[in-house]
Amino acid sequence: MTERLVTIQNRAGVHARPAALIVQTASKFKSQIFFEKGSDRINGKSIMGILAMGAAFNTVLKIITDGEDEELAANALEELINNRFEGE
């Protein structure tokens, strides 16, 4: 299992476009992927879950990946979020 802390840095937070990019990126990997915000754990491959998470600007999230490509998945999602969902 791999865990990473990231902070949402884009001013608009995680709205429809960033949520779609998160799910699109997460779906490329075989590992299980979750995001934790406070005590809530959300499936990283569920667009409804990501949207419902309500991650605004400066929200700290924990990325949790578990499986054969967990490091690659964690790296890709961390990079996506740290780049403010740009460069895809």
mmCIF file of C-alpha atoms in Angstrom:
data_model
loop_
_atom_site.group_PDB
_atom_site.id
_atom_site.type_symbol
_atom_site.label_atom_id
_atom_site.label_comp_id
_atom_site.label_asym_id
_atom_site.label_seq_id
_atom_site.Cartn_x
_atom_site.Cartn_y
_atom_site.Cartn_z
ATOM 1 C CA MET A 1 0.000 0.000 0.000
ATOM 2 C CA THR A 2 1.232 3.483 -0.921
ATOM 3 C CA GLU A 3 -0.037 6.699 0.662
ATOM 4 C CA ARG A 4 0.610 10.302 -0.384
ATOM 5 C CA LEU A 5 -0.657 13.614 0.947
ATOM 6 C CA VAL A 6 -1.539 16.248 -1.650
ATOM 7 C CA THR A 7 -3.084 19.695 -1.454
ATOM 8 C CA ILE A 8 -5.591 20.930 -4.017
ATOM 9 C CA GLN A 9 -3.852 23.979 -5.465
ATOM 10 C CA ASN A 10 -6.204 25.146 -8.198
ATOM 11 C CA ARG A 11 -8.520 27.945 -7.076
ATOM 12 C CA ALA A 12 -11.720 26.297 -8.319
ATOM 13 C CA GLY A 13 -11.061 23.068 -6.383
ATOM 14 C CA VAL A 14 -12.160 19.707 -7.736
ATOM 15 C CA HIS A 15 -15.122 20.389 -10.016
ATOM 16 C CA ALA A 16 -16.308 18.363 -13.045
ATOM 17 C CA ARG A 17 -13.210 18.661 -15.253
ATOM 18 C CA PRO A 18 -10.611 17.854 -12.550
ATOM 19 C CA ALA A 19 -12.821 15.032 -11.260
ATOM 20 C CA ALA A 20 -12.969 13.549 -14.759
ATOM 21 C CA LEU A 21 -9.175 13.811 -15.074
ATOM 22 C CA ILE A 22 -8.683 12.092 -11.712
ATOM 23 C CA VAL A 23 -10.979 9.213 -12.672
ATOM 24 C CA GLN A 24 -9.455 8.981 -16.161
ATOM 25 C CA THR A 25 -5.960 8.770 -14.663
ATOM 26 C CA ALA A 26 -6.952 6.351 -11.893
ATOM 27 C CA SER A 27 -8.700 4.052 -14.371
ATOM 28 C CA LYS A 28 -5.428 3.453 -16.221
ATOM 29 C CA PHE A 29 -4.148 1.394 -13.287
ATOM 30 C CA LYS A 30 -5.053 -2.034 -11.937
ATOM 31 C CA SER A 31 -4.508 -1.021 -8.309
ATOM 32 C CA GLN A 32 -7.295 -0.023 -5.984
ATOM 33 C CA ILE A 33 -7.261 3.748 -5.567
ATOM 34 C CA PHE A 34 -8.878 5.752 -2.808
ATOM 35 C CA PHE A 35 -8.855 9.350 -1.648
ATOM 36 C CA GLU A 36 -9.328 10.273 1.995
ATOM 37 C CA LYS A 37 -10.630 13.642 3.114
ATOM 38 C CA GLY A 38 -10.977 13.741 6.851
ATOM 39 C CA SER A 39 -12.748 10.530 7.835
ATOM 40 C CA ASP A 40 -14.278 9.963 4.377
ATOM 41 C CA ARG A 41 -12.753 7.406 2.003
ATOM 42 C CA ILE A 42 -13.726 7.729 -1.658
ATOM 43 C CA ASN A 43 -13.146 5.353 -4.555
ATOM 44 C CA GLY A 44 -10.721 7.147 -6.898
ATOM 45 C CA LYS A 45 -12.335 5.524 -9.930
ATOM 46 C CA SER A 46 -15.823 6.891 -9.171
ATOM 47 C CA ILE A 47 -16.599 10.295 -10.661
ATOM 48 C CA MET A 48 -19.622 10.721 -8.398
ATOM 49 C CA GLY A 49 -17.503 9.935 -5.348
ATOM 50 C CA ILE A 50 -14.796 12.397 -6.382
ATOM 51 C CA LEU A 51 -17.364 15.151 -7.006
ATOM 52 C CA ALA A 52 -19.181 14.428 -3.736
ATOM 53 C CA MET A 53 -15.894 14.692 -1.848
ATOM 54 C CA GLY A 54 -16.129 18.488 -2.163
ATOM 55 C CA ALA A 55 -12.390 19.149 -2.320
ATOM 56 C CA ALA A 56 -11.985 22.936 -2.433
ATOM 57 C CA PHE A 57 -8.841 25.050 -2.792
ATOM 58 C CA ASN A 58 -6.204 24.129 -0.172
ATOM 59 C CA THR A 59 -7.973 20.883 0.817
ATOM 60 C CA VAL A 60 -5.498 18.209 1.885
ATOM 61 C CA LEU A 61 -6.243 14.751 0.509
ATOM 62 C CA LYS A 62 -4.588 11.430 1.106
ATOM 63 C CA ILE A 63 -4.091 9.263 -1.978
ATOM 64 C CA ILE A 64 -4.100 5.555 -1.126
ATOM 65 C CA THR A 65 -3.126 3.010 -3.750
ATOM 66 C CA ASP A 66 -2.914 -0.743 -3.300
ATOM 67 C CA GLY A 67 -1.968 -3.283 -5.944
ATOM 68 C CA GLU A 68 0.625 -4.312 -8.478
ATOM 69 C CA ASP A 69 1.098 -0.824 -9.956
ATOM 70 C CA GLU A 70 0.425 1.193 -6.790
ATOM 71 C CA GLU A 71 3.604 3.319 -6.983
ATOM 72 C CA LEU A 72 2.931 4.291 -10.595
ATOM 73 C CA ALA A 73 -0.682 5.131 -9.784
ATOM 74 C CA ALA A 74 0.253 7.239 -6.750
ATOM 75 C CA ASN A 75 2.919 9.084 -8.756
ATOM 76 C CA ALA A 76 0.535 9.831 -11.643
ATOM 77 C CA LEU A 77 -2.239 11.139 -9.384
ATOM 78 C CA GLU A 78 0.137 13.167 -7.240
ATOM 79 C CA GLU A 79 1.611 14.775 -10.362
ATOM 80 C CA LEU A 80 -1.847 15.496 -11.811
ATOM 81 C CA ILE A 81 -2.976 17.245 -8.628
ATOM 82 C CA ASN A 82 0.295 19.099 -8.043
ATOM 83 C CA ASN A 83 0.173 20.407 -11.628
ATOM 84 C CA ARG A 84 -3.312 21.822 -10.959
ATOM 85 C CA PHE A 85 -4.874 19.392 -13.443
ATOM 86 C CA GLU A 86 -2.934 20.912 -16.345
ATOM 87 C CA GLY A 87 -0.728 19.212 -18.892
ATOM 88 C CA GLU A 88 -2.973 16.235 -19.667
#
